[in-house]
């Protein structure tokens, strides 16, 4: 799998809509490094990739001591209006055939509940 982009909307420290291009542009350097100080969102970024792909079964959600709804609520940017979302675009090769997918997982708090939507293209 080759991740192309990730878009975060009101997830953790990523307020508003933030898009990160993770495509490798030089085949001689096929690694993307992400660095930053504590609290800058490195773990949130990695958790968001897993959340987009696995949802309730993602390791971070499963290891959370609270319910899945509480886990999603904890990821929402404090004070942001509306809901939160993670969108992941990636390519998968099956033999000589390449497939491109876009997975968008969004959630919003309505009353005491979290409503989650999943779109796959």
PDB file of C-alpha atoms in Angstrom:
ATOM      1  CA  UNK A   1       0.000   0.000   0.000  1.00  0.00           C
ATOM      2  CA  UNK A   2       1.220   3.485  -0.873  1.00  0.00           C
ATOM      3  CA  UNK A   3      -0.460   6.311   1.023  1.00  0.00           C
ATOM      4  CA  UNK A   4      -0.908   9.415  -1.123  1.00  0.00           C
ATOM      5  CA  UNK A   5      -2.654  11.922   1.121  1.00  0.00           C
ATOM      6  CA  UNK A   6      -4.354  12.216   4.459  1.00  0.00           C
ATOM      7  CA  UNK A   7      -6.838  14.937   5.251  1.00  0.00           C
ATOM      8  CA  UNK A   8      -7.810  15.696   8.837  1.00  0.00           C
ATOM      9  CA  UNK A   9     -10.766  17.833   9.796  1.00  0.00           C
ATOM     10  CA  UNK A  10     -10.981  18.954  13.412  1.00  0.00           C
ATOM     11  CA  UNK A  11      -8.973  15.991  14.704  1.00  0.00           C
ATOM     12  CA  UNK A  12      -6.809  16.654  17.755  1.00  0.00           C
ATOM     13  CA  UNK A  13      -4.449  19.590  17.189  1.00  0.00           C
ATOM     14  CA  UNK A  14      -5.429  19.701  13.499  1.00  0.00           C
ATOM     15  CA  UNK A  15      -8.165  22.354  13.636  1.00  0.00           C
ATOM     16  CA  UNK A  16     -10.062  23.087  10.455  1.00  0.00           C
ATOM     17  CA  UNK A  17      -9.164  21.093   7.354  1.00  0.00           C
ATOM     18  CA  UNK A  18      -5.514  20.073   7.049  1.00  0.00           C
ATOM     19  CA  UNK A  19      -4.190  17.993   4.155  1.00  0.00           C
ATOM     20  CA  UNK A  20      -0.804  16.266   4.148  1.00  0.00           C
ATOM     21  CA  UNK A  21       0.759  14.933   0.946  1.00  0.00           C
ATOM     22  CA  UNK A  22       2.651  11.715   1.719  1.00  0.00           C
ATOM     23  CA  UNK A  23       3.577  10.735  -1.846  1.00  0.00           C
ATOM     24  CA  UNK A  24       7.162   9.728  -2.468  1.00  0.00           C
ATOM     25  CA  UNK A  25       8.588  11.875  -5.257  1.00  0.00           C
ATOM     26  CA  UNK A  26      12.037  10.284  -5.514  1.00  0.00           C
ATOM     27  CA  UNK A  27      12.246   6.494  -5.879  1.00  0.00           C
ATOM     28  CA  UNK A  28      15.783   6.617  -4.472  1.00  0.00           C
ATOM     29  CA  UNK A  29      14.335   7.998  -1.210  1.00  0.00           C
ATOM     30  CA  UNK A  30      11.172   5.942  -0.608  1.00  0.00           C
ATOM     31  CA  UNK A  31      10.627   6.989   3.004  1.00  0.00           C
ATOM     32  CA  UNK A  32       8.513   9.806   4.443  1.00  0.00           C
ATOM     33  CA  UNK A  33       9.646  11.057   7.850  1.00  0.00           C
ATOM     34  CA  UNK A  34       7.390  12.982  10.188  1.00  0.00           C
ATOM     35  CA  UNK A  35       8.946  14.854  13.062  1.00  0.00           C
ATOM     36  CA  UNK A  36       7.895  17.454  15.577  1.00  0.00           C
ATOM     37  CA  UNK A  37       7.896  18.438  19.196  1.00  0.00           C
ATOM     38  CA  UNK A  38       5.715  16.715  21.786  1.00  0.00           C
ATOM     39  CA  UNK A  39       2.062  17.613  21.359  1.00  0.00           C
ATOM     40  CA  UNK A  40       2.370  18.590  17.683  1.00  0.00           C
ATOM     41  CA  UNK A  41       0.190  15.749  16.352  1.00  0.00           C
ATOM     42  CA  UNK A  42       2.535  12.926  15.277  1.00  0.00           C
ATOM     43  CA  UNK A  43       0.613  10.268  17.205  1.00  0.00           C
ATOM     44  CA  UNK A  44      -2.718  11.778  16.156  1.00  0.00           C
ATOM     45  CA  UNK A  45      -1.628  11.494  12.538  1.00  0.00           C
ATOM     46  CA  UNK A  46      -0.706   7.816  12.906  1.00  0.00           C
ATOM     47  CA  UNK A  47      -3.876   7.027  14.866  1.00  0.00           C
ATOM     48  CA  UNK A  48      -5.908   8.765  12.154  1.00  0.00           C
ATOM     49  CA  UNK A  49      -4.452   6.518   9.447  1.00  0.00           C
ATOM     50  CA  UNK A  50      -5.386   3.437  11.472  1.00  0.00           C
ATOM     51  CA  UNK A  51      -8.812   4.866  12.291  1.00  0.00           C
ATOM     52  CA  UNK A  52      -9.564   5.532   8.623  1.00  0.00           C
ATOM     53  CA  UNK A  53      -8.631   1.975   7.681  1.00  0.00           C
ATOM     54  CA  UNK A  54      -9.923  -0.044  10.648  1.00  0.00           C
ATOM     55  CA  UNK A  55     -12.456   2.093  12.526  1.00  0.00           C
ATOM     56  CA  UNK A  56     -13.570   0.421  15.747  1.00  0.00           C
ATOM     57  CA  UNK A  57     -10.940  -2.298  15.228  1.00  0.00           C
ATOM     58  CA  UNK A  58      -7.985   0.114  15.071  1.00  0.00           C
ATOM     59  CA  UNK A  59      -5.390  -0.589  17.784  1.00  0.00           C
ATOM     60  CA  UNK A  60      -5.798   2.836  19.394  1.00  0.00           C
ATOM     61  CA  UNK A  61      -9.568   2.459  19.645  1.00  0.00           C
ATOM     62  CA  UNK A  62      -9.291  -1.093  20.968  1.00  0.00           C
ATOM     63  CA  UNK A  63      -6.660  -0.107  23.544  1.00  0.00           C
ATOM     64  CA  UNK A  64      -8.735   2.830  24.731  1.00  0.00           C
ATOM     65  CA  UNK A  65     -10.140   2.277  28.217  1.00  0.00           C
ATOM     66  CA  UNK A  66     -13.423   3.847  27.142  1.00  0.00           C
ATOM     67  CA  UNK A  67     -16.091   3.115  24.538  1.00  0.00           C
ATOM     68  CA  UNK A  68     -15.556   3.692  20.818  1.00  0.00           C
ATOM     69  CA  UNK A  69     -17.873   6.731  20.953  1.00  0.00           C
ATOM     70  CA  UNK A  70     -15.795   8.201  23.780  1.00  0.00           C
ATOM     71  CA  UNK A  71     -12.616   7.508  21.815  1.00  0.00           C
ATOM     72  CA  UNK A  72     -13.992   9.361  18.769  1.00  0.00           C
ATOM     73  CA  UNK A  73     -15.135  12.219  20.972  1.00  0.00           C
ATOM     74  CA  UNK A  74     -11.646  12.459  22.494  1.00  0.00           C
ATOM     75  CA  UNK A  75     -10.202  12.939  18.999  1.00  0.00           C
ATOM     76  CA  UNK A  76     -12.444  15.912  18.213  1.00  0.00           C
ATOM     77  CA  UNK A  77     -10.707  19.289  18.264  1.00  0.00           C
ATOM     78  CA  UNK A  78     -11.775  21.199  21.362  1.00  0.00           C
ATOM     79  CA  UNK A  79     -14.006  24.151  20.520  1.00  0.00           C
ATOM     80  CA  UNK A  80     -14.383  23.300  16.832  1.00  0.00           C
ATOM     81  CA  UNK A  81     -17.821  23.639  15.292  1.00  0.00           C
ATOM     82  CA  UNK A  82     -19.279  20.675  13.468  1.00  0.00           C
ATOM     83  CA  UNK A  83     -17.848  17.218  13.342  1.00  0.00           C
ATOM     84  CA  UNK A  84     -14.513  15.618  12.643  1.00  0.00           C
ATOM     85  CA  UNK A  85     -13.246  13.545   9.737  1.00  0.00           C
ATOM     86  CA  UNK A  86     -10.271  11.606   8.435  1.00  0.00           C
ATOM     87  CA  UNK A  87      -9.813  10.992   4.723  1.00  0.00           C
ATOM     88  CA  UNK A  88      -7.093   8.687   3.420  1.00  0.00           C
ATOM     89  CA  UNK A  89      -6.156   8.245  -0.252  1.00  0.00           C
ATOM     90  CA  UNK A  90      -3.928   5.296  -1.102  1.00  0.00           C
ATOM     91  CA  UNK A  91      -2.914   2.927  -3.891  1.00  0.00           C
ATOM     92  CA  UNK A  92      -2.740  -0.859  -3.745  1.00  0.00           C
ATOM     93  CA  UNK A  93      -1.030  -3.062  -6.329  1.00  0.00           C
ATOM     94  CA  UNK A  94      -2.456  -6.499  -7.104  1.00  0.00           C
ATOM     95  CA  UNK A  95       0.041  -7.994  -9.498  1.00  0.00           C
ATOM     96  CA  UNK A  96       0.264  -5.607 -12.441  1.00  0.00           C
ATOM     97  CA  UNK A  97      -3.021  -3.883 -11.603  1.00  0.00           C
ATOM     98  CA  UNK A  98      -3.092  -0.729  -9.488  1.00  0.00           C
ATOM     99  CA  UNK A  99      -6.201   0.273  -7.530  1.00  0.00           C
ATOM    100  CA  UNK A 100      -6.729   3.688  -5.942  1.00  0.00           C
ATOM    101  CA  UNK A 101      -8.990   4.055  -2.912  1.00  0.00           C
ATOM    102  CA  UNK A 102     -10.242   6.989  -0.894  1.00  0.00           C
ATOM    103  CA  UNK A 103     -11.632   6.202   2.558  1.00  0.00           C
ATOM    104  CA  UNK A 104     -13.415   8.927   4.518  1.00  0.00           C
ATOM    105  CA  UNK A 105     -14.543   8.339   8.076  1.00  0.00           C
ATOM    106  CA  UNK A 106     -16.458  11.224   9.666  1.00  0.00           C
ATOM    107  CA  UNK A 107     -18.231  11.626  12.974  1.00  0.00           C
ATOM    108  CA  UNK A 108     -20.302  14.204  14.770  1.00  0.00           C
ATOM    109  CA  UNK A 109     -21.692  14.450  18.269  1.00  0.00           C
ATOM    110  CA  UNK A 110     -25.464  14.766  18.436  1.00  0.00           C
ATOM    111  CA  UNK A 111     -26.755  14.961  21.975  1.00  0.00           C
ATOM    112  CA  UNK A 112     -24.997  12.257  23.975  1.00  0.00           C
ATOM    113  CA  UNK A 113     -24.211  10.084  20.962  1.00  0.00           C
ATOM    114  CA  UNK A 114     -21.593  10.019  18.237  1.00  0.00           C
ATOM    115  CA  UNK A 115     -22.832   9.364  14.694  1.00  0.00           C
ATOM    116  CA  UNK A 116     -20.180   7.942  12.390  1.00  0.00           C
ATOM    117  CA  UNK A 117     -20.240   7.719   8.591  1.00  0.00           C
ATOM    118  CA  UNK A 118     -17.915   5.756   6.324  1.00  0.00           C
ATOM    119  CA  UNK A 119     -17.400   6.379   2.598  1.00  0.00           C
ATOM    120  CA  UNK A 120     -15.167   4.280   0.356  1.00  0.00           C
ATOM    121  CA  UNK A 121     -14.402   5.199  -3.251  1.00  0.00           C
TER     122      UNK A 121
END
